[in-house]
Structure formats: C-alpha cells, structure tokens
C-alpha cells in the first residue's frame, strides 16, 4: 500500500483540530517511538507510556487535558483490551477517545474493540496519512 | 555522495531487505529530528538482540513451549514490521506457523535463518547509516519509482 500525502497535512491551519494532548501506549520500544514521532509530525503533543498503569496515571492528571489514547493492542505482557476497559470504567464512554492499533483486522478483534468502547481502529504498520485521517475522523465525530 | 547513499537504499529495497515502511520512517525525519531513522534502527537492534537471546535460551533448554516462543515472535514480528525489516518479518511469520503446528524442527531451522537475516540487515544498515552521516543532511526524501 503506497502512502501518499493527504492534503490536510499541507495546511497548518487545518491542524487545529489535531492540536491537543495524546497518550500513546505500546509495550514495544520501537513501536512506541515510531508512533510518538508520527503523532508529533502531524502536530500532536504526545506522552508515550509503556504500561496500562502509566496510562491511567497520566489520565488522572487534571492538569493535562488528554483527548486521545492511542492504544497498541499488540502487547505481550498486558491485555490492551483490559486497558481500554479500565479507561472506560474510570472515565466513561465519551472521554478520552481511544484509537486502537492492531496487527489484524479480524472480525473478532473489531467486535471486541466496539464492545470496549474503542472509537477507532488502525491496522499496523501505521501510515502517517492514515493516522492523520483516523484521528481527525474520531475527533470530528466526538465534537458533533 | 548522496547519490551513493540513495543507491544503497534502493538496492536494500530491491533486494527485499527493507520495505515501504522504512521509507515511512524517513518521512518522519526532519530538521528537528535528523537522525530519527538511525535512532529507531538502533533501538530495534537492541530490542531484537534481547529477544533473540531469550528465544535462543528457550530453544536450548530443549523444552518447546510453543506458546511462549510464539509470544516472543509476535513481539519480534511487530517491531520488525515497524522498521520495515522485510526478510526478518517473513522469517518471523514462518516461525510462528511452525509454533502453531508444534513443529520443533521447523522452528529451529527457521530461527537459524532468521538470525542470519537479522545479522545481515544489521550490517547493511550500519554501512548505510555511516555513509548517510558522511554524506551530510539530505534534501527531502524522494520516493524511488
């Protein structure tokens, strides 16, 4: 799949919807580093964490209005779905937005994501323009 | 010299050592993060060395805990995918299939090949980054046809 440049990326003004705090959670160092950089490239301010605990701690910080959690479901030592469930349990279904990164698009993964109150899914490897448009879509529909 | 660097990269892509994802990483490089790809590669080889070690030890013990091996490989595949390490990724996939089939011999064979591919990629990337640093800052990364 070739990645082209989405038109939105050329216009800094249209990035205002993306400006905001994001948490990215991935167990794997490489994935976490790449996802963080990718998000920063599209204009987000990112906190990268490597555990569900860190993620929930960051969310509980009232001084940092995180809007989105980018959740890598591919984590050997922890269950990404469990993290999503905990987020929804503590913070409800409207905030923060959760976008799951998954290696597979199998139906049962999709279904579980919907059940867990995940707002969007992106298949890995994550492409810049895909992250950009999925984030915009999720933020747009949340604000409606 | 920049052309030499570009040619080396192209040959790594043509020979299948790297795939599109590597170029995606280059898109993330900019003036503020001029060595991003090399940093990620360094991180990858550090992590994967550890994983290889874990798998080596698990295999040496002789007891084939296919679940555990599959978990290691799932992780390995994930980071290999993120960096665009195409041949390594292929071996990871094959290893996981052998795990699911409970085929110990297949696992051992594939793992040997995987380590070979991994070492080759490491060497080639080291050469590539060294040259790239010598060549100086690039103009905007251009996608080869």
PDB file of C-alpha atoms in Angstrom:
ATOM      1  CA  UNK A   1       0.000   0.000   0.000  1.00  0.00           C
ATOM      2  CA  UNK A   2       1.623   3.253  -1.092  1.00  0.00           C
ATOM      3  CA  UNK A   3       1.284   6.199   1.216  1.00  0.00           C
ATOM      4  CA  UNK A   4       0.564   9.491  -0.482  1.00  0.00           C
ATOM      5  CA  UNK A   5       0.428  12.832   1.224  1.00  0.00           C
ATOM      6  CA  UNK A   6      -3.028  13.745   2.448  1.00  0.00           C
ATOM      7  CA  UNK A   7      -3.956  17.325   1.553  1.00  0.00           C
ATOM      8  CA  UNK A   8      -4.665  18.187   5.175  1.00  0.00           C
ATOM      9  CA  UNK A   9      -1.012  17.795   6.063  1.00  0.00           C
ATOM     10  CA  UNK A  10      -0.006  20.706   3.864  1.00  0.00           C
ATOM     11  CA  UNK A  11      -2.167  23.232   5.638  1.00  0.00           C
ATOM     12  CA  UNK A  12      -1.162  24.056   9.210  1.00  0.00           C
ATOM     13  CA  UNK A  13      -4.459  25.817   9.914  1.00  0.00           C
ATOM     14  CA  UNK A  14      -6.426  22.655   9.440  1.00  0.00           C
ATOM     15  CA  UNK A  15      -4.320  21.069  12.143  1.00  0.00           C
ATOM     16  CA  UNK A  16      -6.114  22.959  14.884  1.00  0.00           C
ATOM     17  CA  UNK A  17      -8.440  20.016  15.366  1.00  0.00           C
ATOM     18  CA  UNK A  18      -5.431  17.834  15.987  1.00  0.00           C
ATOM     19  CA  UNK A  19      -3.751  20.104  18.423  1.00  0.00           C
ATOM     20  CA  UNK A  20      -4.098  18.555  21.803  1.00  0.00           C
ATOM     21  CA  UNK A  21      -2.653  16.015  24.097  1.00  0.00           C
ATOM     22  CA  UNK A  22      -2.370  12.411  23.203  1.00  0.00           C
ATOM     23  CA  UNK A  23      -1.191   9.405  25.115  1.00  0.00           C
ATOM     24  CA  UNK A  24       0.327   6.590  23.171  1.00  0.00           C
ATOM     25  CA  UNK A  25       0.642   3.233  24.859  1.00  0.00           C
ATOM     26  CA  UNK A  26       2.773   0.446  23.462  1.00  0.00           C
ATOM     27  CA  UNK A  27       4.851  -2.152  25.203  1.00  0.00           C
ATOM     28  CA  UNK A  28       7.396  -2.392  22.427  1.00  0.00           C
ATOM     29  CA  UNK A  29      10.061   0.353  22.410  1.00  0.00           C
ATOM     30  CA  UNK A  30      10.280   0.565  18.641  1.00  0.00           C
ATOM     31  CA  UNK A  31       6.525   0.823  18.128  1.00  0.00           C
ATOM     32  CA  UNK A  32       6.171   3.389  20.874  1.00  0.00           C
ATOM     33  CA  UNK A  33       8.956   5.560  19.480  1.00  0.00           C
ATOM     34  CA  UNK A  34       7.649   5.412  15.937  1.00  0.00           C
ATOM     35  CA  UNK A  35       4.033   6.112  16.902  1.00  0.00           C
ATOM     36  CA  UNK A  36       5.060   9.024  19.088  1.00  0.00           C
ATOM     37  CA  UNK A  37       7.114  10.614  16.324  1.00  0.00           C
ATOM     38  CA  UNK A  38       4.360  10.055  13.824  1.00  0.00           C
ATOM     39  CA  UNK A  39       1.830  11.821  16.036  1.00  0.00           C
ATOM     40  CA  UNK A  40       4.211  14.704  16.680  1.00  0.00           C
ATOM     41  CA  UNK A  41       4.776  15.032  12.968  1.00  0.00           C
ATOM     42  CA  UNK A  42       1.074  15.623  12.442  1.00  0.00           C
ATOM     43  CA  UNK A  43       1.009  18.253  15.156  1.00  0.00           C
ATOM     44  CA  UNK A  44       0.043  16.483  18.357  1.00  0.00           C
ATOM     45  CA  UNK A  45       1.620  16.772  21.747  1.00  0.00           C
ATOM     46  CA  UNK A  46       2.386  13.273  22.900  1.00  0.00           C
ATOM     47  CA  UNK A  47       3.044  11.426  26.107  1.00  0.00           C
ATOM     48  CA  UNK A  48       4.376   7.945  25.472  1.00  0.00           C
ATOM     49  CA  UNK A  49       3.798   5.275  28.097  1.00  0.00           C
ATOM     50  CA  UNK A  50       4.621   1.612  28.290  1.00  0.00           C
ATOM     51  CA  UNK A  51       2.098   0.252  30.733  1.00  0.00           C
ATOM     52  CA  UNK A  52      -1.609   0.391  31.474  1.00  0.00           C
ATOM     53  CA  UNK A  53      -0.776   1.759  34.886  1.00  0.00           C
ATOM     54  CA  UNK A  54       1.223   4.664  33.454  1.00  0.00           C
ATOM     55  CA  UNK A  55      -1.596   5.344  31.045  1.00  0.00           C
ATOM     56  CA  UNK A  56      -4.254   5.521  33.732  1.00  0.00           C
ATOM     57  CA  UNK A  57      -1.967   7.625  35.924  1.00  0.00           C
ATOM     58  CA  UNK A  58      -1.409  10.100  33.124  1.00  0.00           C
ATOM     59  CA  UNK A  59      -5.155  10.354  32.503  1.00  0.00           C
ATOM     60  CA  UNK A  60      -5.810  11.074  36.164  1.00  0.00           C
ATOM     61  CA  UNK A  61      -3.629  14.184  35.958  1.00  0.00           C
ATOM     62  CA  UNK A  62      -6.155  17.013  35.767  1.00  0.00           C
ATOM     63  CA  UNK A  63      -3.514  19.485  34.625  1.00  0.00           C
ATOM     64  CA  UNK A  64      -3.061  17.606  31.355  1.00  0.00           C
ATOM     65  CA  UNK A  65      -6.211  17.510  29.287  1.00  0.00           C
ATOM     66  CA  UNK A  66      -5.514  14.430  27.206  1.00  0.00           C
ATOM     67  CA  UNK A  67      -8.025  13.974  24.420  1.00  0.00           C
ATOM     68  CA  UNK A  68      -6.986  10.700  22.853  1.00  0.00           C
ATOM     69  CA  UNK A  69      -5.298   7.471  23.803  1.00  0.00           C
ATOM     70  CA  UNK A  70      -3.562   5.592  21.006  1.00  0.00           C
ATOM     71  CA  UNK A  71      -3.576   2.040  22.262  1.00  0.00           C
ATOM     72  CA  UNK A  72      -1.356  -0.605  20.725  1.00  0.00           C
ATOM     73  CA  UNK A  73      -3.247  -3.847  21.172  1.00  0.00           C
ATOM     74  CA  UNK A  74      -0.205  -5.926  20.388  1.00  0.00           C
ATOM     75  CA  UNK A  75       1.300  -6.145  23.839  1.00  0.00           C
ATOM     76  CA  UNK A  76       2.616  -9.456  25.151  1.00  0.00           C
ATOM     77  CA  UNK A  77       2.724  -8.586  28.817  1.00  0.00           C
ATOM     78  CA  UNK A  78      -0.606  -6.873  29.121  1.00  0.00           C
ATOM     79  CA  UNK A  79      -4.004  -7.058  27.612  1.00  0.00           C
ATOM     80  CA  UNK A  80      -4.742  -3.928  25.591  1.00  0.00           C
ATOM     81  CA  UNK A  81      -8.455  -4.641  25.809  1.00  0.00           C
ATOM     82  CA  UNK A  82      -8.180  -4.673  29.558  1.00  0.00           C
ATOM     83  CA  UNK A  83      -6.586  -1.239  29.496  1.00  0.00           C
ATOM     84  CA  UNK A  84      -9.387   0.040  27.276  1.00  0.00           C
ATOM     85  CA  UNK A  85     -11.946  -1.448  29.629  1.00  0.00           C
ATOM     86  CA  UNK A  86     -10.351   0.221  32.631  1.00  0.00           C
ATOM     87  CA  UNK A  87     -10.244   3.559  30.861  1.00  0.00           C
ATOM     88  CA  UNK A  88     -13.957   3.309  30.095  1.00  0.00           C
ATOM     89  CA  UNK A  89     -14.723   2.159  33.615  1.00  0.00           C
ATOM     90  CA  UNK A  90     -12.984   5.106  35.242  1.00  0.00           C
ATOM     91  CA  UNK A  91     -13.683   7.803  32.726  1.00  0.00           C
ATOM     92  CA  UNK A  92     -16.862   6.829  30.914  1.00  0.00           C
ATOM     93  CA  UNK A  93     -17.525   6.427  27.240  1.00  0.00           C
ATOM     94  CA  UNK A  94     -17.148   9.981  25.965  1.00  0.00           C
ATOM     95  CA  UNK A  95     -13.641  10.778  27.022  1.00  0.00           C
ATOM     96  CA  UNK A  96     -10.853  10.120  26.264  1.00  0.00           C
ATOM     97  CA  UNK A  97     -11.148   8.875  22.736  1.00  0.00           C
ATOM     98  CA  UNK A  98      -9.427   5.540  22.226  1.00  0.00           C
ATOM     99  CA  UNK A  99      -7.886   4.556  18.938  1.00  0.00           C
ATOM    100  CA  UNK A 100      -6.583   1.011  18.790  1.00  0.00           C
ATOM    101  CA  UNK A 101      -3.591  -0.074  16.760  1.00  0.00           C
ATOM    102  CA  UNK A 102      -3.949  -3.654  15.715  1.00  0.00           C
ATOM    103  CA  UNK A 103      -1.961  -6.098  13.665  1.00  0.00           C
ATOM    104  CA  UNK A 104      -5.094  -7.824  12.455  1.00  0.00           C
ATOM    105  CA  UNK A 105      -8.467  -6.737  11.194  1.00  0.00           C
ATOM    106  CA  UNK A 106     -10.191  -9.986  12.055  1.00  0.00           C
ATOM    107  CA  UNK A 107     -13.847  -9.632  12.901  1.00  0.00           C
ATOM    108  CA  UNK A 108     -13.488 -10.755  16.470  1.00  0.00           C
ATOM    109  CA  UNK A 109     -10.903  -8.031  17.066  1.00  0.00           C
ATOM    110  CA  UNK A 110     -13.228  -5.404  15.611  1.00  0.00           C
ATOM    111  CA  UNK A 111     -16.106  -6.655  17.690  1.00  0.00           C
ATOM    112  CA  UNK A 112     -14.131  -6.631  20.879  1.00  0.00           C
ATOM    113  CA  UNK A 113     -12.950  -3.120  20.126  1.00  0.00           C
ATOM    114  CA  UNK A 114     -16.517  -1.930  19.700  1.00  0.00           C
ATOM    115  CA  UNK A 115     -17.538  -3.664  22.902  1.00  0.00           C
ATOM    116  CA  UNK A 116     -14.709  -1.982  24.784  1.00  0.00           C
ATOM    117  CA  UNK A 117     -15.815   1.427  23.618  1.00  0.00           C
ATOM    118  CA  UNK A 118     -12.897   1.948  21.276  1.00  0.00           C
ATOM    119  CA  UNK A 119     -13.563   4.854  18.919  1.00  0.00           C
ATOM    120  CA  UNK A 120     -11.337   3.901  16.040  1.00  0.00           C
ATOM    121  CA  UNK A 121      -9.004   1.216  14.734  1.00  0.00           C
ATOM    122  CA  UNK A 122      -5.891   1.417  12.630  1.00  0.00           C
ATOM    123  CA  UNK A 123      -4.109  -1.526  11.150  1.00  0.00           C
ATOM    124  CA  UNK A 124      -0.383  -1.737  11.610  1.00  0.00           C
ATOM    125  CA  UNK A 125       2.047  -0.737  10.292  1.00  0.00           C
ATOM    126  CA  UNK A 126       0.605   2.704  10.805  1.00  0.00           C
ATOM    127  CA  UNK A 127       0.943   5.083   7.916  1.00  0.00           C
ATOM    128  CA  UNK A 128       1.182   8.809   8.528  1.00  0.00           C
ATOM    129  CA  UNK A 129      -1.819   9.807   6.454  1.00  0.00           C
ATOM    130  CA  UNK A 130      -3.942   7.012   7.912  1.00  0.00           C
ATOM    131  CA  UNK A 131      -3.242   8.134  11.474  1.00  0.00           C
ATOM    132  CA  UNK A 132      -3.953  11.699  10.444  1.00  0.00           C
ATOM    133  CA  UNK A 133      -7.333  10.965   8.862  1.00  0.00           C
ATOM    134  CA  UNK A 134      -8.450   8.493  11.534  1.00  0.00           C
ATOM    135  CA  UNK A 135      -7.631  10.983  14.294  1.00  0.00           C
ATOM    136  CA  UNK A 136      -9.498  13.741  12.518  1.00  0.00           C
ATOM    137  CA  UNK A 137     -12.481  11.487  11.909  1.00  0.00           C
ATOM    138  CA  UNK A 138     -12.667  10.402  15.548  1.00  0.00           C
ATOM    139  CA  UNK A 139     -12.216  13.946  16.903  1.00  0.00           C
ATOM    140  CA  UNK A 140     -14.746  15.304  14.423  1.00  0.00           C
ATOM    141  CA  UNK A 141     -17.454  12.825  15.317  1.00  0.00           C
ATOM    142  CA  UNK A 142     -16.754  13.285  19.017  1.00  0.00           C
ATOM    143  CA  UNK A 143     -17.338  17.009  18.705  1.00  0.00           C
ATOM    144  CA  UNK A 144     -20.683  16.521  16.938  1.00  0.00           C
TER     145      UNK A 144
ATOM    146  CA  UNK B   1      27.933  11.040  -2.231  1.00  0.00           C
ATOM    147  CA  UNK B   2      24.256  11.486  -1.548  1.00  0.00           C
ATOM    148  CA  UNK B   3      23.547   9.614  -4.728  1.00  0.00           C
ATOM    149  CA  UNK B   4      25.612   6.711  -3.451  1.00  0.00           C
ATOM    150  CA  UNK B   5      23.533   6.688  -0.284  1.00  0.00           C
ATOM    151  CA  UNK B   6      20.332   6.711  -2.316  1.00  0.00           C
ATOM    152  CA  UNK B   7      21.605   3.844  -4.464  1.00  0.00           C
ATOM    153  CA  UNK B   8      22.427   1.721  -1.426  1.00  0.00           C
ATOM    154  CA  UNK B   9      18.983   2.320  -0.030  1.00  0.00           C
ATOM    155  CA  UNK B  10      17.394   1.451  -3.346  1.00  0.00           C
ATOM    156  CA  UNK B  11      19.320  -1.803  -3.514  1.00  0.00           C
ATOM    157  CA  UNK B  12      18.232  -2.721   0.028  1.00  0.00           C
ATOM    158  CA  UNK B  13      14.656  -2.133  -1.083  1.00  0.00           C
ATOM    159  CA  UNK B  14      15.095  -4.006  -4.365  1.00  0.00           C
ATOM    160  CA  UNK B  15      16.679  -6.996  -2.663  1.00  0.00           C
ATOM    161  CA  UNK B  16      13.823  -7.129  -0.188  1.00  0.00           C
ATOM    162  CA  UNK B  17      15.805  -6.418   2.951  1.00  0.00           C
ATOM    163  CA  UNK B  18      13.656  -3.360   3.569  1.00  0.00           C
ATOM    164  CA  UNK B  19      10.154  -2.483   2.558  1.00  0.00           C
ATOM    165  CA  UNK B  20       7.935   0.608   2.230  1.00  0.00           C
ATOM    166  CA  UNK B  21       7.747   1.001   5.966  1.00  0.00           C
ATOM    167  CA  UNK B  22      11.397   2.069   6.065  1.00  0.00           C
ATOM    168  CA  UNK B  23      10.520   4.938   3.793  1.00  0.00           C
ATOM    169  CA  UNK B  24       7.602   5.846   6.014  1.00  0.00           C
ATOM    170  CA  UNK B  25      10.153   6.244   8.802  1.00  0.00           C
ATOM    171  CA  UNK B  26      12.231   8.546   6.638  1.00  0.00           C
ATOM    172  CA  UNK B  27       9.162  10.729   6.207  1.00  0.00           C
ATOM    173  CA  UNK B  28       9.240  11.253   9.956  1.00  0.00           C
ATOM    174  CA  UNK B  29      12.753  12.623   9.815  1.00  0.00           C
ATOM    175  CA  UNK B  30      13.171  16.383   9.668  1.00  0.00           C
ATOM    176  CA  UNK B  31      15.498  19.172  10.764  1.00  0.00           C
ATOM    177  CA  UNK B  32      14.427  18.782  14.368  1.00  0.00           C
ATOM    178  CA  UNK B  33      14.863  15.011  14.198  1.00  0.00           C
ATOM    179  CA  UNK B  34      17.585  14.476  11.618  1.00  0.00           C
ATOM    180  CA  UNK B  35      18.685  11.040  12.808  1.00  0.00           C
ATOM    181  CA  UNK B  36      15.322   9.583  13.611  1.00  0.00           C
ATOM    182  CA  UNK B  37      15.616   6.511  11.402  1.00  0.00           C
ATOM    183  CA  UNK B  38      19.023   5.608  12.732  1.00  0.00           C
ATOM    184  CA  UNK B  39      17.755   6.062  16.288  1.00  0.00           C
ATOM    185  CA  UNK B  40      14.856   3.742  15.642  1.00  0.00           C
ATOM    186  CA  UNK B  41      17.136   1.209  13.983  1.00  0.00           C
ATOM    187  CA  UNK B  42      19.469   1.291  16.983  1.00  0.00           C
ATOM    188  CA  UNK B  43      16.513   0.728  19.281  1.00  0.00           C
ATOM    189  CA  UNK B  44      15.292  -2.117  17.111  1.00  0.00           C
ATOM    190  CA  UNK B  45      18.602  -3.950  17.124  1.00  0.00           C
ATOM    191  CA  UNK B  46      18.957  -3.522  20.856  1.00  0.00           C
ATOM    192  CA  UNK B  47      15.464  -4.931  21.480  1.00  0.00           C
ATOM    193  CA  UNK B  48      15.747  -7.690  18.931  1.00  0.00           C
ATOM    194  CA  UNK B  49      19.123  -8.830  20.282  1.00  0.00           C
ATOM    195  CA  UNK B  50      17.430  -9.327  23.614  1.00  0.00           C
ATOM    196  CA  UNK B  51      14.533 -11.215  22.045  1.00  0.00           C
ATOM    197  CA  UNK B  52      16.890 -13.417  20.054  1.00  0.00           C
ATOM    198  CA  UNK B  53      18.753 -14.195  23.239  1.00  0.00           C
ATOM    199  CA  UNK B  54      15.530 -15.121  25.030  1.00  0.00           C
ATOM    200  CA  UNK B  55      14.455 -17.371  22.199  1.00  0.00           C
ATOM    201  CA  UNK B  56      17.928 -18.957  21.958  1.00  0.00           C
ATOM    202  CA  UNK B  57      17.810 -19.793  25.642  1.00  0.00           C
ATOM    203  CA  UNK B  58      14.300 -21.163  25.401  1.00  0.00           C
ATOM    204  CA  UNK B  59      15.270 -23.360  22.461  1.00  0.00           C
ATOM    205  CA  UNK B  60      18.481 -24.528  24.093  1.00  0.00           C
ATOM    206  CA  UNK B  61      16.563 -25.745  27.100  1.00  0.00           C
ATOM    207  CA  UNK B  62      15.037 -28.241  24.734  1.00  0.00           C
ATOM    208  CA  UNK B  63      11.539 -27.888  26.120  1.00  0.00           C
ATOM    209  CA  UNK B  64       9.474 -26.377  23.375  1.00  0.00           C
ATOM    210  CA  UNK B  65       6.972 -24.069  24.965  1.00  0.00           C
ATOM    211  CA  UNK B  66       5.374 -23.133  21.668  1.00  0.00           C
ATOM    212  CA  UNK B  67       3.075 -20.611  23.278  1.00  0.00           C
ATOM    213  CA  UNK B  68       5.938 -18.731  24.820  1.00  0.00           C
ATOM    214  CA  UNK B  69       8.010 -18.897  21.665  1.00  0.00           C
ATOM    215  CA  UNK B  70       5.051 -17.632  19.678  1.00  0.00           C
ATOM    216  CA  UNK B  71       4.668 -14.716  22.075  1.00  0.00           C
ATOM    217  CA  UNK B  72       8.301 -13.746  21.676  1.00  0.00           C
ATOM    218  CA  UNK B  73       7.997 -13.989  17.924  1.00  0.00           C
ATOM    219  CA  UNK B  74       4.774 -11.972  17.872  1.00  0.00           C
ATOM    220  CA  UNK B  75       6.688  -9.165  19.501  1.00  0.00           C
ATOM    221  CA  UNK B  76       9.670  -9.612  17.233  1.00  0.00           C
ATOM    222  CA  UNK B  77       7.440  -9.504  14.189  1.00  0.00           C
ATOM    223  CA  UNK B  78       5.762  -6.353  15.457  1.00  0.00           C
ATOM    224  CA  UNK B  79       8.919  -4.345  15.783  1.00  0.00           C
ATOM    225  CA  UNK B  80      10.384  -5.789  12.586  1.00  0.00           C
ATOM    226  CA  UNK B  81       7.265  -4.633  10.775  1.00  0.00           C
ATOM    227  CA  UNK B  82       7.561  -1.152  12.230  1.00  0.00           C
ATOM    228  CA  UNK B  83      11.048  -0.692  10.902  1.00  0.00           C
ATOM    229  CA  UNK B  84      10.394  -2.305   7.530  1.00  0.00           C
ATOM    230  CA  UNK B  85      12.691  -5.293   8.077  1.00  0.00           C
ATOM    231  CA  UNK B  86      11.042  -7.338   5.384  1.00  0.00           C
ATOM    232  CA  UNK B  87      13.076 -10.548   5.293  1.00  0.00           C
ATOM    233  CA  UNK B  88      13.237 -10.764   9.064  1.00  0.00           C
ATOM    234  CA  UNK B  89       9.485 -10.287   9.189  1.00  0.00           C
ATOM    235  CA  UNK B  90       8.985 -13.171   6.758  1.00  0.00           C
ATOM    236  CA  UNK B  91      11.044 -15.491   8.944  1.00  0.00           C
ATOM    237  CA  UNK B  92       9.054 -14.395  11.984  1.00  0.00           C
ATOM    238  CA  UNK B  93       5.822 -15.335  10.234  1.00  0.00           C
ATOM    239  CA  UNK B  94       7.208 -18.728   9.287  1.00  0.00           C
ATOM    240  CA  UNK B  95       8.470 -19.384  12.782  1.00  0.00           C
ATOM    241  CA  UNK B  96       5.034 -18.613  14.198  1.00  0.00           C
ATOM    242  CA  UNK B  97       3.435 -21.037  11.769  1.00  0.00           C
ATOM    243  CA  UNK B  98       5.800 -23.772  12.939  1.00  0.00           C
ATOM    244  CA  UNK B  99       4.923 -22.890  16.533  1.00  0.00           C
ATOM    245  CA  UNK B 100       1.235 -23.274  15.783  1.00  0.00           C
ATOM    246  CA  UNK B 101       1.921 -26.600  14.082  1.00  0.00           C
ATOM    247  CA  UNK B 102       4.037 -27.686  17.046  1.00  0.00           C
ATOM    248  CA  UNK B 103       6.919 -28.355  14.679  1.00  0.00           C
ATOM    249  CA  UNK B 104      10.119 -28.074  16.725  1.00  0.00           C
ATOM    250  CA  UNK B 105      12.473 -28.841  13.870  1.00  0.00           C
ATOM    251  CA  UNK B 106      10.839 -26.238  11.684  1.00  0.00           C
ATOM    252  CA  UNK B 107      11.238 -23.702  14.468  1.00  0.00           C
ATOM    253  CA  UNK B 108      14.926 -24.419  14.874  1.00  0.00           C
ATOM    254  CA  UNK B 109      15.562 -24.245  11.143  1.00  0.00           C
ATOM    255  CA  UNK B 110      13.642 -21.032  10.689  1.00  0.00           C
ATOM    256  CA  UNK B 111      15.219 -19.408  13.694  1.00  0.00           C
ATOM    257  CA  UNK B 112      18.668 -20.090  12.301  1.00  0.00           C
ATOM    258  CA  UNK B 113      17.660 -18.386   9.070  1.00  0.00           C
ATOM    259  CA  UNK B 114      16.083 -15.529  10.980  1.00  0.00           C
ATOM    260  CA  UNK B 115      19.286 -14.853  12.895  1.00  0.00           C
ATOM    261  CA  UNK B 116      21.178 -14.838   9.623  1.00  0.00           C
ATOM    262  CA  UNK B 117      18.811 -12.331   8.031  1.00  0.00           C
ATOM    263  CA  UNK B 118      18.876 -10.213  11.150  1.00  0.00           C
ATOM    264  CA  UNK B 119      22.685 -10.099  11.216  1.00  0.00           C
ATOM    265  CA  UNK B 120      22.862  -9.274   7.515  1.00  0.00           C
ATOM    266  CA  UNK B 121      20.365  -6.450   7.866  1.00  0.00           C
ATOM    267  CA  UNK B 122      22.205  -5.064  10.841  1.00  0.00           C
ATOM    268  CA  UNK B 123      25.465  -4.943   8.929  1.00  0.00           C
ATOM    269  CA  UNK B 124      23.918  -3.398   5.851  1.00  0.00           C
ATOM    270  CA  UNK B 125      22.097  -0.746   7.830  1.00  0.00           C
ATOM    271  CA  UNK B 126      25.216   0.111   9.781  1.00  0.00           C
ATOM    272  CA  UNK B 127      27.003   0.710   6.491  1.00  0.00           C
ATOM    273  CA  UNK B 128      24.073   2.695   5.175  1.00  0.00           C
ATOM    274  CA  UNK B 129      23.797   4.997   8.188  1.00  0.00           C
ATOM    275  CA  UNK B 130      27.527   5.541   8.327  1.00  0.00           C
ATOM    276  CA  UNK B 131      27.559   6.652   4.722  1.00  0.00           C
ATOM    277  CA  UNK B 132      24.441   8.741   5.196  1.00  0.00           C
ATOM    278  CA  UNK B 133      26.066  10.597   8.067  1.00  0.00           C
ATOM    279  CA  UNK B 134      29.155  11.246   5.995  1.00  0.00           C
ATOM    280  CA  UNK B 135      27.085  12.471   3.090  1.00  0.00           C
ATOM    281  CA  UNK B 136      25.509  15.123   5.279  1.00  0.00           C
ATOM    282  CA  UNK B 137      21.917  16.289   5.567  1.00  0.00           C
ATOM    283  CA  UNK B 138      19.710  15.102   2.754  1.00  0.00           C
ATOM    284  CA  UNK B 139      17.350  17.083   0.658  1.00  0.00           C
ATOM    285  CA  UNK B 140      13.743  15.972   1.137  1.00  0.00           C
ATOM    286  CA  UNK B 141      13.497  12.210   0.826  1.00  0.00           C
ATOM    287  CA  UNK B 142      12.350  11.330  -2.603  1.00  0.00           C
ATOM    288  CA  UNK B 143      10.488   8.136  -3.282  1.00  0.00           C
ATOM    289  CA  UNK B 144      12.208   5.951  -5.837  1.00  0.00           C
ATOM    290  CA  UNK B 145       9.916   4.680  -8.559  1.00  0.00           C
TER     291      UNK B 145
END
